[in-house]
PDB file of C-alpha atoms in Angstrom:
ATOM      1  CA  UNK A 271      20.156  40.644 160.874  1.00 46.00           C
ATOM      2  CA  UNK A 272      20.673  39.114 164.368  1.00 45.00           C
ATOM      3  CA  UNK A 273      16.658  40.070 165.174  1.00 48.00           C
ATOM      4  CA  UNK A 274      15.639  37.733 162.146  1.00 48.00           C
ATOM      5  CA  UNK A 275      16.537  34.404 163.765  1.00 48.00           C
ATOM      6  CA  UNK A 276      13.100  35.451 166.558  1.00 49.00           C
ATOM      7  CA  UNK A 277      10.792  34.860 162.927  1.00 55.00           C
ATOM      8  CA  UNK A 278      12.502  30.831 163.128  1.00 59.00           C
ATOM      9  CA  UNK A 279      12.409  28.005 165.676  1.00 62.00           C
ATOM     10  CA  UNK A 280      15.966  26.717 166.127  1.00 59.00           C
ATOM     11  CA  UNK A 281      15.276  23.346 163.813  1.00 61.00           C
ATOM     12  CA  UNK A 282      14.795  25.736 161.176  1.00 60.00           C
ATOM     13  CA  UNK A 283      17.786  27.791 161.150  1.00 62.00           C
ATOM     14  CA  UNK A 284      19.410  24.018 161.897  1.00 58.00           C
ATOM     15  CA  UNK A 285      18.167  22.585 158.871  1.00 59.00           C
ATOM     16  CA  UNK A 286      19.712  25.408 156.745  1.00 55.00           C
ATOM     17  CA  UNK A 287      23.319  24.730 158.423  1.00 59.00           C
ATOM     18  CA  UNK A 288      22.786  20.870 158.605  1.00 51.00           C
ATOM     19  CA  UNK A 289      23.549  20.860 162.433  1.00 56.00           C
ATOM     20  CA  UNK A 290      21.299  18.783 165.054  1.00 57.00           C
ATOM     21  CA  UNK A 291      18.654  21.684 166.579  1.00 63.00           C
ATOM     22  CA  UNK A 292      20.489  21.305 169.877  1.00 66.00           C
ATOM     23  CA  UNK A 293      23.614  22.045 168.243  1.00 64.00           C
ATOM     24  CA  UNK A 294      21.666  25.412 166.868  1.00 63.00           C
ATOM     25  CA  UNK A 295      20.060  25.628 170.331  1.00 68.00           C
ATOM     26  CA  UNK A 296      22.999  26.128 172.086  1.00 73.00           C
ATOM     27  CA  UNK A 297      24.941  28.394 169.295  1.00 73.00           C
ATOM     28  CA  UNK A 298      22.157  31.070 169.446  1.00 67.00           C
ATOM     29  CA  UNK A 299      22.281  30.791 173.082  1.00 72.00           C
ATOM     30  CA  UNK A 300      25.559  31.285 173.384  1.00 79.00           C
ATOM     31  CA  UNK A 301      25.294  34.267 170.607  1.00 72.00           C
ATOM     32  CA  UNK A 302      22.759  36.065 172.774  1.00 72.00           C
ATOM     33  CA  UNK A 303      24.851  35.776 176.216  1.00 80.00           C
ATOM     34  CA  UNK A 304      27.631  37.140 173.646  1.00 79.00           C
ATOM     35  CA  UNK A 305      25.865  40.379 172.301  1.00 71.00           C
ATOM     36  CA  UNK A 306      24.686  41.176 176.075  1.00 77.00           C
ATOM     37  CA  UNK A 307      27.774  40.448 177.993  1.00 77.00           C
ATOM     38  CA  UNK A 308      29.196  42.626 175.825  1.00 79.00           C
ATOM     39  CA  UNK A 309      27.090  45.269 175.798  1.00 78.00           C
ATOM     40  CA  UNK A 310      27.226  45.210 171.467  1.00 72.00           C
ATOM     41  CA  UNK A 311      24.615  47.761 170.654  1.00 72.00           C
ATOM     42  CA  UNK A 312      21.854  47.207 168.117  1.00 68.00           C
ATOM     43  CA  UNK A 313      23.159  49.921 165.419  1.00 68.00           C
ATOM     44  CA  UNK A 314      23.733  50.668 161.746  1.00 67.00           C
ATOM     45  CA  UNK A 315      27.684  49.637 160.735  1.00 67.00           C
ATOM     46  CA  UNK A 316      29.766  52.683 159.399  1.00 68.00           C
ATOM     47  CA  UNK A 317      30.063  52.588 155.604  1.00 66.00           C
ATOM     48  CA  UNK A 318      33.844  51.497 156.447  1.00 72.00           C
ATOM     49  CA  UNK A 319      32.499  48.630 158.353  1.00 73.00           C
ATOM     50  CA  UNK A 320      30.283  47.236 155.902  1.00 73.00           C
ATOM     51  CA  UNK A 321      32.593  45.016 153.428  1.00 76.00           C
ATOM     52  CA  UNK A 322      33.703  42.770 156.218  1.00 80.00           C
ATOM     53  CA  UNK A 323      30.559  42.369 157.342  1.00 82.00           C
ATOM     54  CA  UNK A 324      29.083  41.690 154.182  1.00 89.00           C
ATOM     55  CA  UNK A 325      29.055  37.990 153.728  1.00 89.00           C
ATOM     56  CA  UNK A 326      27.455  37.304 156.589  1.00 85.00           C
ATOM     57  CA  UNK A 327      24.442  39.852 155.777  1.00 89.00           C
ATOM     58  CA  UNK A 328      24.140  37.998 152.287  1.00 92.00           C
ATOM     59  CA  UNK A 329      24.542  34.669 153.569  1.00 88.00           C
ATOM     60  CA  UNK A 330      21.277  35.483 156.476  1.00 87.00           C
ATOM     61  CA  UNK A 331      19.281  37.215 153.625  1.00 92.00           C
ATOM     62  CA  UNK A 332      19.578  33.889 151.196  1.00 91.00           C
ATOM     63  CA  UNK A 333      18.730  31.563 154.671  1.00 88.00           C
ATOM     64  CA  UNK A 334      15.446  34.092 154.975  1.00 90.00           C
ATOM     65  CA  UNK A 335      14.858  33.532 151.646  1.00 93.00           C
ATOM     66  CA  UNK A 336      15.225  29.981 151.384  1.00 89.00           C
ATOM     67  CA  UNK A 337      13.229  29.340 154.468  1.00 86.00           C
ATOM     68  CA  UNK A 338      10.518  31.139 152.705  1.00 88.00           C
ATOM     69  CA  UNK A 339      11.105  29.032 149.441  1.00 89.00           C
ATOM     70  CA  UNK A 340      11.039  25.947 151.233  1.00 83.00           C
ATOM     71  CA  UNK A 341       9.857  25.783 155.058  1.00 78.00           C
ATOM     72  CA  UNK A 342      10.743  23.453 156.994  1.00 74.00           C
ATOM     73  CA  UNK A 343       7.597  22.551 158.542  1.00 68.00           C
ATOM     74  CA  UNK A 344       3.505  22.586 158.445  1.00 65.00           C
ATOM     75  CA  UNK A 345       1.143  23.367 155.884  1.00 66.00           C
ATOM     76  CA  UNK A 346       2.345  24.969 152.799  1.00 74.00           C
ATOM     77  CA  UNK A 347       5.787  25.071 151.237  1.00 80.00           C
ATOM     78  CA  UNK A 348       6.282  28.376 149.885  1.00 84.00           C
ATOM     79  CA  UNK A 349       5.992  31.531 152.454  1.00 86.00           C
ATOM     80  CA  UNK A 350       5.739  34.212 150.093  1.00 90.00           C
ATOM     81  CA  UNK A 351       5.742  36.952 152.807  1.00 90.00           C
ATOM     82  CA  UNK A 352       9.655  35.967 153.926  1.00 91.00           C
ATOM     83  CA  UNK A 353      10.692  35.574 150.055  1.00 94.00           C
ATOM     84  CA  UNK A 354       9.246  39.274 149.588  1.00 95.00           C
ATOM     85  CA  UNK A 355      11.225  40.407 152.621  1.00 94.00           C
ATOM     86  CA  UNK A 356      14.745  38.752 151.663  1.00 95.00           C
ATOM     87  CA  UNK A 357      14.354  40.200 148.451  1.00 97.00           C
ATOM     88  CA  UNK A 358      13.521  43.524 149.774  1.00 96.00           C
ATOM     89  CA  UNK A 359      16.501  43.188 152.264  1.00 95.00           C
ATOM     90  CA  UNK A 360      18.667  42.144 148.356  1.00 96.00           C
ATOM     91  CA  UNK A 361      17.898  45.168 146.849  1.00 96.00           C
ATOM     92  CA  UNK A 362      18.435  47.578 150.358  1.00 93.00           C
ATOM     93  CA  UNK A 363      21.919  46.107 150.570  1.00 92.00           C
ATOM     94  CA  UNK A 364      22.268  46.641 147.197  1.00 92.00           C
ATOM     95  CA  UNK A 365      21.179  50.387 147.339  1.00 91.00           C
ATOM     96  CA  UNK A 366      23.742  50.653 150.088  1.00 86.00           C
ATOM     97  CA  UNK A 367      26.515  49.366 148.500  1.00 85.00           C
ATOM     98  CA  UNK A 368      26.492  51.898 145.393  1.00 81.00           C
ATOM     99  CA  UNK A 369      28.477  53.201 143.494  1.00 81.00           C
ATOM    100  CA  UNK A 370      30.943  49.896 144.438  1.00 84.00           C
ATOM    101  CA  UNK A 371      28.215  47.375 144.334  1.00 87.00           C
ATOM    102  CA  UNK A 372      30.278  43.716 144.784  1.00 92.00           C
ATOM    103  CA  UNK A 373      29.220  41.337 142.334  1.00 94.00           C
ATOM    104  CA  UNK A 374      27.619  38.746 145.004  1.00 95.00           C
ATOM    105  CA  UNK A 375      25.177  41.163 146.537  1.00 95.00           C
ATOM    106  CA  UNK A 376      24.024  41.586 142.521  1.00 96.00           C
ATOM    107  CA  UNK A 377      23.964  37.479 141.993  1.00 97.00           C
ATOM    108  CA  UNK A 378      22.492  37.346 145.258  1.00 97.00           C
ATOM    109  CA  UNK A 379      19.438  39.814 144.208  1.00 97.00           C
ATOM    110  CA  UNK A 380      19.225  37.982 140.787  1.00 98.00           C
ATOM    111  CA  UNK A 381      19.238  34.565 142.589  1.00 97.00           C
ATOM    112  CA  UNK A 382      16.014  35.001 144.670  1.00 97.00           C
ATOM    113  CA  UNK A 383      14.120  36.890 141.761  1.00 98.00           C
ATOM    114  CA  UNK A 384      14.668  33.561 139.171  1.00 98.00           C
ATOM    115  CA  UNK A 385      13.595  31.344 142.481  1.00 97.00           C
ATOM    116  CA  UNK A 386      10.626  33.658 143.061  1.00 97.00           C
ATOM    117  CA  UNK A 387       9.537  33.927 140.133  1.00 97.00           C
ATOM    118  CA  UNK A 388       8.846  30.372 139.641  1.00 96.00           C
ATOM    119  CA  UNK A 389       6.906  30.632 142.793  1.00 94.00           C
ATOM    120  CA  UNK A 390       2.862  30.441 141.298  1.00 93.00           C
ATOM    121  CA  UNK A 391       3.686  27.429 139.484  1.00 95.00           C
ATOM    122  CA  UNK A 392       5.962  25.331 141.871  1.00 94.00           C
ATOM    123  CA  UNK A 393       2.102  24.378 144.081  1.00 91.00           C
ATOM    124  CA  UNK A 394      -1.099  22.958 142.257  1.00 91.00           C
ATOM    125  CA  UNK A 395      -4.825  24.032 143.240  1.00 89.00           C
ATOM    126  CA  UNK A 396      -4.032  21.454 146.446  1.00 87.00           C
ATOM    127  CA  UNK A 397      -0.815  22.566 147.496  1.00 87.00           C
ATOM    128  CA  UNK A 398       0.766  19.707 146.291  1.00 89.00           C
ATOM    129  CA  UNK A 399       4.497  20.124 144.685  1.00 92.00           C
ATOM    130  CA  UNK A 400       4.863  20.661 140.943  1.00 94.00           C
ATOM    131  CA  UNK A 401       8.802  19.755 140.276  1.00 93.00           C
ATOM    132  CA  UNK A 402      10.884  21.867 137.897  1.00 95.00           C
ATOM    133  CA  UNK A 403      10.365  19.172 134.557  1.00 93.00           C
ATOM    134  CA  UNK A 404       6.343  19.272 134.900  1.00 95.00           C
ATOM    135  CA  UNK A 405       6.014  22.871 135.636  1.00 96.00           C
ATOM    136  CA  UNK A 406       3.889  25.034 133.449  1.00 96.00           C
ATOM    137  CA  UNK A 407       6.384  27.925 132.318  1.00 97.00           C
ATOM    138  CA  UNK A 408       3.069  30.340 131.341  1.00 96.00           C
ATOM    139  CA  UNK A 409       2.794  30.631 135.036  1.00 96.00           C
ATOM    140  CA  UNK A 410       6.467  31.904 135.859  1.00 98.00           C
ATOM    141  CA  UNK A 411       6.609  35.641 136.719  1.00 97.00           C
ATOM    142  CA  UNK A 412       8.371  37.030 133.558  1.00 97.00           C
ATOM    143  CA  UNK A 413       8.462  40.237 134.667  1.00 97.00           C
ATOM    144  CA  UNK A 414      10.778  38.904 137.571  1.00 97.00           C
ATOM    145  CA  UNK A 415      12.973  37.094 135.211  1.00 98.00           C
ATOM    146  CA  UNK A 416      13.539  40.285 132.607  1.00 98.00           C
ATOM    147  CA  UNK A 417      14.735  41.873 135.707  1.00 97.00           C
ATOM    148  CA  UNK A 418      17.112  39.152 136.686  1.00 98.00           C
ATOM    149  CA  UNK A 419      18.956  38.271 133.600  1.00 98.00           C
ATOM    150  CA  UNK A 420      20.449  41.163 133.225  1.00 97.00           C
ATOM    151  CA  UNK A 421      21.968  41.391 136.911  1.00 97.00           C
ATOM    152  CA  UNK A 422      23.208  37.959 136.211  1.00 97.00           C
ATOM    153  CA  UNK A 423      25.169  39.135 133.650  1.00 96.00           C
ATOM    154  CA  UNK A 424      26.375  42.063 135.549  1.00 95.00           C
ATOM    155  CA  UNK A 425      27.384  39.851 138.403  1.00 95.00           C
ATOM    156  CA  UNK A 426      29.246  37.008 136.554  1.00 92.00           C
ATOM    157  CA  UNK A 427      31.022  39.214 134.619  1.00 91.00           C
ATOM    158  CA  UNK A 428      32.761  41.012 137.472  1.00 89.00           C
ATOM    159  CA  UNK A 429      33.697  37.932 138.844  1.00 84.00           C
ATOM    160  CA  UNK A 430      31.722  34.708 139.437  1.00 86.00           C
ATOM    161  CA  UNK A 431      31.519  34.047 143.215  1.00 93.00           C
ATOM    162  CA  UNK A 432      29.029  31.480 144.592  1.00 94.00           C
ATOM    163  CA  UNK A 433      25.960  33.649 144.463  1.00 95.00           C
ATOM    164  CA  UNK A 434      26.076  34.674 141.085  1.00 96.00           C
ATOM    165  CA  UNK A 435      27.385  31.118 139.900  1.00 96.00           C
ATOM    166  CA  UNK A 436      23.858  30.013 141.208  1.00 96.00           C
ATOM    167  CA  UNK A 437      22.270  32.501 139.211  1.00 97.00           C
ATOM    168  CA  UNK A 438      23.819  31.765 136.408  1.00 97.00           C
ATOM    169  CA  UNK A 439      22.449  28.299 136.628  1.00 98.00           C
ATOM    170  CA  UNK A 440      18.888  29.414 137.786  1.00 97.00           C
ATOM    171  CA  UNK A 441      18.853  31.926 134.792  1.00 98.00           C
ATOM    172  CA  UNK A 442      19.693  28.633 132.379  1.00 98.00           C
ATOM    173  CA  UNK A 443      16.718  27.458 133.819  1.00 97.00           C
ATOM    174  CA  UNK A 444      14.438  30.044 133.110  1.00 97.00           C
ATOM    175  CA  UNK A 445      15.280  30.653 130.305  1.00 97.00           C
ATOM    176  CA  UNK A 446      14.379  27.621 128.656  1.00 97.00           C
ATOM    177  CA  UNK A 447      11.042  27.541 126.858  1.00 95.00           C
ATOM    178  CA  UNK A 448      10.220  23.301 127.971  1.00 96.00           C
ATOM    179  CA  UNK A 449      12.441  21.362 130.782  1.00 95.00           C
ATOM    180  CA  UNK A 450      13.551  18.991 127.448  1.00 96.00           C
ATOM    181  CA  UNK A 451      15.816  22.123 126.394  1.00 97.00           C
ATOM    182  CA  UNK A 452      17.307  23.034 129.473  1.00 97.00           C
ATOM    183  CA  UNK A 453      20.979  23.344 129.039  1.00 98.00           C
ATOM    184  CA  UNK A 454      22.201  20.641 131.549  1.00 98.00           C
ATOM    185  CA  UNK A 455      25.687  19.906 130.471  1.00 98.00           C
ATOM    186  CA  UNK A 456      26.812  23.900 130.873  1.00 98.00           C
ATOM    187  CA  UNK A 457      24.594  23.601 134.072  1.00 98.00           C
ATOM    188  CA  UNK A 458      27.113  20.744 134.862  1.00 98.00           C
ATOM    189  CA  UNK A 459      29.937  22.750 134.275  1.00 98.00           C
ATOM    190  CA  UNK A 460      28.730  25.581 136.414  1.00 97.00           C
ATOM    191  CA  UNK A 461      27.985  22.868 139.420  1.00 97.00           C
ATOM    192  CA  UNK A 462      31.878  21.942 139.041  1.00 97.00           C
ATOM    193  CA  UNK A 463      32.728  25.969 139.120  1.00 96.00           C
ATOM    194  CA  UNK A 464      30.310  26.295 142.195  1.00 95.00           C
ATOM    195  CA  UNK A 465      32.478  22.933 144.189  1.00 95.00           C
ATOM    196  CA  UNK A 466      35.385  24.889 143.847  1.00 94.00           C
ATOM    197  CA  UNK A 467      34.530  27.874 144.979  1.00 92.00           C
ATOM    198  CA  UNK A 468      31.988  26.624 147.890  1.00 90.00           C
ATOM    199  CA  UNK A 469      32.588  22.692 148.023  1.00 91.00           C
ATOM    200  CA  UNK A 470      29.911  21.278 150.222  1.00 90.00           C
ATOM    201  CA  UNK A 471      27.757  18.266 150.694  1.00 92.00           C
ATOM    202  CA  UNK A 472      24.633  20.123 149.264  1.00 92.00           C
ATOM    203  CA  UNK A 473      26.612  21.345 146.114  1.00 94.00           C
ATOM    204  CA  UNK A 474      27.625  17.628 145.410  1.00 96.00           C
ATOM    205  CA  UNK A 475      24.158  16.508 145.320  1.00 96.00           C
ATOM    206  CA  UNK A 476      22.771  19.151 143.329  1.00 96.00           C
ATOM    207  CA  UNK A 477      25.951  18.474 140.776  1.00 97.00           C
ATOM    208  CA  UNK A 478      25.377  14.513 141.040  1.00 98.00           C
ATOM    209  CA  UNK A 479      21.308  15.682 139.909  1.00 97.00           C
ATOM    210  CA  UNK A 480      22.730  17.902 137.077  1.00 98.00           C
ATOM    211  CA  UNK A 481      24.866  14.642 135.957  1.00 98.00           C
ATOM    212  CA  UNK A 482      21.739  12.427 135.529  1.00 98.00           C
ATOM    213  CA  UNK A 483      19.913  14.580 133.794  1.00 97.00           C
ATOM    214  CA  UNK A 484      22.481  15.436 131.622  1.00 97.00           C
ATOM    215  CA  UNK A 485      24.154  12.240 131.158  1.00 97.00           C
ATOM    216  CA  UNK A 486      21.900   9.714 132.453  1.00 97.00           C
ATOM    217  CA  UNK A 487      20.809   8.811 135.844  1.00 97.00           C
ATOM    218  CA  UNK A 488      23.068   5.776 136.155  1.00 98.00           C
ATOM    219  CA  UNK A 489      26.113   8.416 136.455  1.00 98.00           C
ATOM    220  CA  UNK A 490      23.879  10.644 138.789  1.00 98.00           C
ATOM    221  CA  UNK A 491      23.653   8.019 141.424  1.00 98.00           C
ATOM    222  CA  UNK A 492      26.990   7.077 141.421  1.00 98.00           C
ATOM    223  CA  UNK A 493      27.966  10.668 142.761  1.00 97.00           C
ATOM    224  CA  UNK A 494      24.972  10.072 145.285  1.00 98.00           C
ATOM    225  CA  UNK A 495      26.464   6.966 146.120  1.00 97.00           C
ATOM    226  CA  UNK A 496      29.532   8.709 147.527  1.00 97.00           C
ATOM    227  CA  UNK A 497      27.995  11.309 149.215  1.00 96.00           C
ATOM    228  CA  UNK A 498      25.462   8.708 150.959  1.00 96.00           C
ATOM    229  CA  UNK A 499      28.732   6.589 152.003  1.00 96.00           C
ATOM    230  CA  UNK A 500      30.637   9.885 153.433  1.00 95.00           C
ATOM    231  CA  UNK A 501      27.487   9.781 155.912  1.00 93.00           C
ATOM    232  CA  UNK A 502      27.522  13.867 156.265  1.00 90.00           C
ATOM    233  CA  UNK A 503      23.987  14.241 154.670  1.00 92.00           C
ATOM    234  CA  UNK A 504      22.799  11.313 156.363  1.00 93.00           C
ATOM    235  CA  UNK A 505      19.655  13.073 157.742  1.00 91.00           C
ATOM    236  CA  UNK A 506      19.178  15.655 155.187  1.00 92.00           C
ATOM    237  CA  UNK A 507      16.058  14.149 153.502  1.00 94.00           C
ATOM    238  CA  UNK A 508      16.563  15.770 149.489  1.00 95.00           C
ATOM    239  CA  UNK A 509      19.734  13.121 149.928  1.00 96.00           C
ATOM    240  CA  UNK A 510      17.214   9.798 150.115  1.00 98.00           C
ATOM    241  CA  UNK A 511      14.580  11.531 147.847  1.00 97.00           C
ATOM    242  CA  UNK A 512      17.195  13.013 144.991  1.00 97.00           C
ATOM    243  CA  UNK A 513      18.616   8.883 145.116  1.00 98.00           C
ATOM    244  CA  UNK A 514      15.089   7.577 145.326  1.00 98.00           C
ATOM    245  CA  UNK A 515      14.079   9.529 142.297  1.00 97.00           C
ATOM    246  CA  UNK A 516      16.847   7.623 140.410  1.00 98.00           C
ATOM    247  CA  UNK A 517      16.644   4.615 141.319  1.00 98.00           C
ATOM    248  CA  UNK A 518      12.885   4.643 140.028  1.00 96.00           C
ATOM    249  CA  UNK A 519      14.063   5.622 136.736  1.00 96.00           C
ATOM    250  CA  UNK A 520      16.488   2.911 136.734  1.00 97.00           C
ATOM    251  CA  UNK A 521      13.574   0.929 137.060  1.00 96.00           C
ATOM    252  CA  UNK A 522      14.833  -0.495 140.584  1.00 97.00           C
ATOM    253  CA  UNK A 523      11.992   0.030 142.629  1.00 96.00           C
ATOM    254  CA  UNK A 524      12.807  -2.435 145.496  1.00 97.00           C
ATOM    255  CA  UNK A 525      15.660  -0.097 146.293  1.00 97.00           C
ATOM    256  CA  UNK A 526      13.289   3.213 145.612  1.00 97.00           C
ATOM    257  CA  UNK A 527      10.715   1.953 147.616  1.00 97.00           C
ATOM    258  CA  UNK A 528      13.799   1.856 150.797  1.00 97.00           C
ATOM    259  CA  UNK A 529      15.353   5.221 149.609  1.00 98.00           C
ATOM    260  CA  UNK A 530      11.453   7.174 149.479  1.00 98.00           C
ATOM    261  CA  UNK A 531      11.048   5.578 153.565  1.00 97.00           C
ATOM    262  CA  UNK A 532      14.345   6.806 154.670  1.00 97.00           C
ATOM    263  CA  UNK A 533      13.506  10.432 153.289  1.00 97.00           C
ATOM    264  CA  UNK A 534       9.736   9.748 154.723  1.00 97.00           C
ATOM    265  CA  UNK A 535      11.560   9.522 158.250  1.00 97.00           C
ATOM    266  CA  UNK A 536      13.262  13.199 157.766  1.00 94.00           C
ATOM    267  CA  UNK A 537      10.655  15.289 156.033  1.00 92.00           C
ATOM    268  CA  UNK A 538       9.094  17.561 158.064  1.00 87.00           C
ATOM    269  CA  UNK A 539       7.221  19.968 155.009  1.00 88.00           C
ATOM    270  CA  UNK A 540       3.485  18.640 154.337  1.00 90.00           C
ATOM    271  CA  UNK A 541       3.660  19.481 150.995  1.00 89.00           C
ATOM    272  CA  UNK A 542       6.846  17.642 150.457  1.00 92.00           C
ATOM    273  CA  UNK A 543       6.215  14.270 152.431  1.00 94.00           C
ATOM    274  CA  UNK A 544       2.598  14.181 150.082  1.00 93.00           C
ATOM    275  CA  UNK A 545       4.752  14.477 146.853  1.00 94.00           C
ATOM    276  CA  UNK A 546       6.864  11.268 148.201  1.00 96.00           C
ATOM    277  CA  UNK A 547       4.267   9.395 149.123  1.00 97.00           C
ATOM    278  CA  UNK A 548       2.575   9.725 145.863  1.00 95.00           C
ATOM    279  CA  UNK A 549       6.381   8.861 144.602  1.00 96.00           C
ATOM    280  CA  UNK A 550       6.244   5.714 147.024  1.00 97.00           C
ATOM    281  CA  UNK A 551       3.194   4.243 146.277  1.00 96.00           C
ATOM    282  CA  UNK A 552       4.459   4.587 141.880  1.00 94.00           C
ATOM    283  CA  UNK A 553       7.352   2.714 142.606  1.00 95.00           C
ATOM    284  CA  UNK A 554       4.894   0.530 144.735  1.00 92.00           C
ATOM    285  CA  UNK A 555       2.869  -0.183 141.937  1.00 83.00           C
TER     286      UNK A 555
END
């Protein structure tokens, strides 16, 4: 999948491994002297060869995918045609893989299907964002999601990895009929599964976000808190925005107003730096 990181500019494949775009600069610089020093030739891997190399071929399909679900830059924020291709890249690794299919290439495939299939409503008529809570749920690709639930299933059942624990929470999402019956204390739970079997920054904060809206935002951005203090997602803009959000439900919009600026300074997406100015200028009054 080597060939895939010509469709990105460095900052983009940075922003999916929160390193500086130097840092990612130099990496894929120092990957391409690698491959033609020596002489490593462009080829299909034996079938032996393919299980060791397999995390690394999910992991670039889901940073295709998620580049495509939210770029990084310009005009719109979905780019449908590199969702399309990561999940046709899902379901060729998954062909390959047969009869001994692993469980995260199936969690994987069921992943970006429940992402993309939220993809017509997630953008109104002006491109502007439509969160998750305000979506309307006529508009999500049911089709996709009858496809996906049952590969969920599959996948968690032969042993939850981090791929299929995130489709396990994305299927708890789709499946529920308004955003007021989404199941967020299990989605809680499966947050706390994902930490220990991938514990990262990003994990945290999407855990801490699972906490307020499950037990009030008040314990939400007391997780945030932490994560803010540790200083490793210090430019990662969902950070500021995800703590911004909370604070304006808290009602404290003098320290809103600060947290919506400091993720004003990192967002680079159109479509996401309109929906925080429309945030700013509520909290603004």
């Amino acid at each position: 999948l080597f060939p895939y990181t010509t469709l990105f500019r460095s900052d983009e494949i940075a922003r999916a491994f929160l390193v500086p775009s130097a840092t990612m600069a130099q990496r894929l610089v120092r990957a391409q002297r690698k491959i033609r020093d020596a002489g490593i030739p462009y080829s299909v891997p034996c079938t032996n060869e393919m299980p060791e190399r397999l995390d690394a071929v999910l992991t670039a399909i889901y940073l295709i995918f998620n580049e495509g679900y939210a770029a990084t830059r310009g005009g719109p924020l979905v780019r449908a045609d590199l969702c399309a291709e990561a999940i046709r890249l899902g379901r060729l690794v998954r062909t390959l893989m047969v009869p001994r299919t692993p469980a995260e290439v199936t969690g994987l495939l069921a992943l970006m299907l429940l992402h993309d299939s939220r993809r017509d409503a997630r953008l109104d008529d002006a491109g502007n964002i439509v969160v998750l809570e305000e979506q309307d749920r006529s508009r999500w690709n049911r089709g996709q999601i009858a496809e996906a639930l049952p590969l969920v299933t599959e996948a968690f059942r032969a042993g939850p990895g981090p791929f299929s624990i995130q489709a396990a929470i994305t299927a708890l999402h789709c499946q529920a009929p308004r955003a007021e019956d989404t199941d967020w204390p299990q989605i809680v739970q499966l947050y706390g599964l994902l930490e220990r079997f991938q514990p990262s920054p990003i994990v945290s904060l999407n855990r801490a976000v699972a906490v307020a809206m499950a037990e009030g935002p008040k314990a939400g951005l007391a997780i945030i808190d932490e994560l803010a203090a540790a200083g490793d997602l210090d430019n990662y803009h969902l950070l500021h925005s995800a703590r911004a959000d909370l604070l304006r439900r808290l009602g404290d919009s003098a320290e809103a107003t600060k947290a919506y600026f400091q993720a004003l300074a990192l967002v680079s997406n159109d479509s996401e730096r309109r929906y925080l100015e429309r945030r700013l200028r509520e909290v603004q009054g």
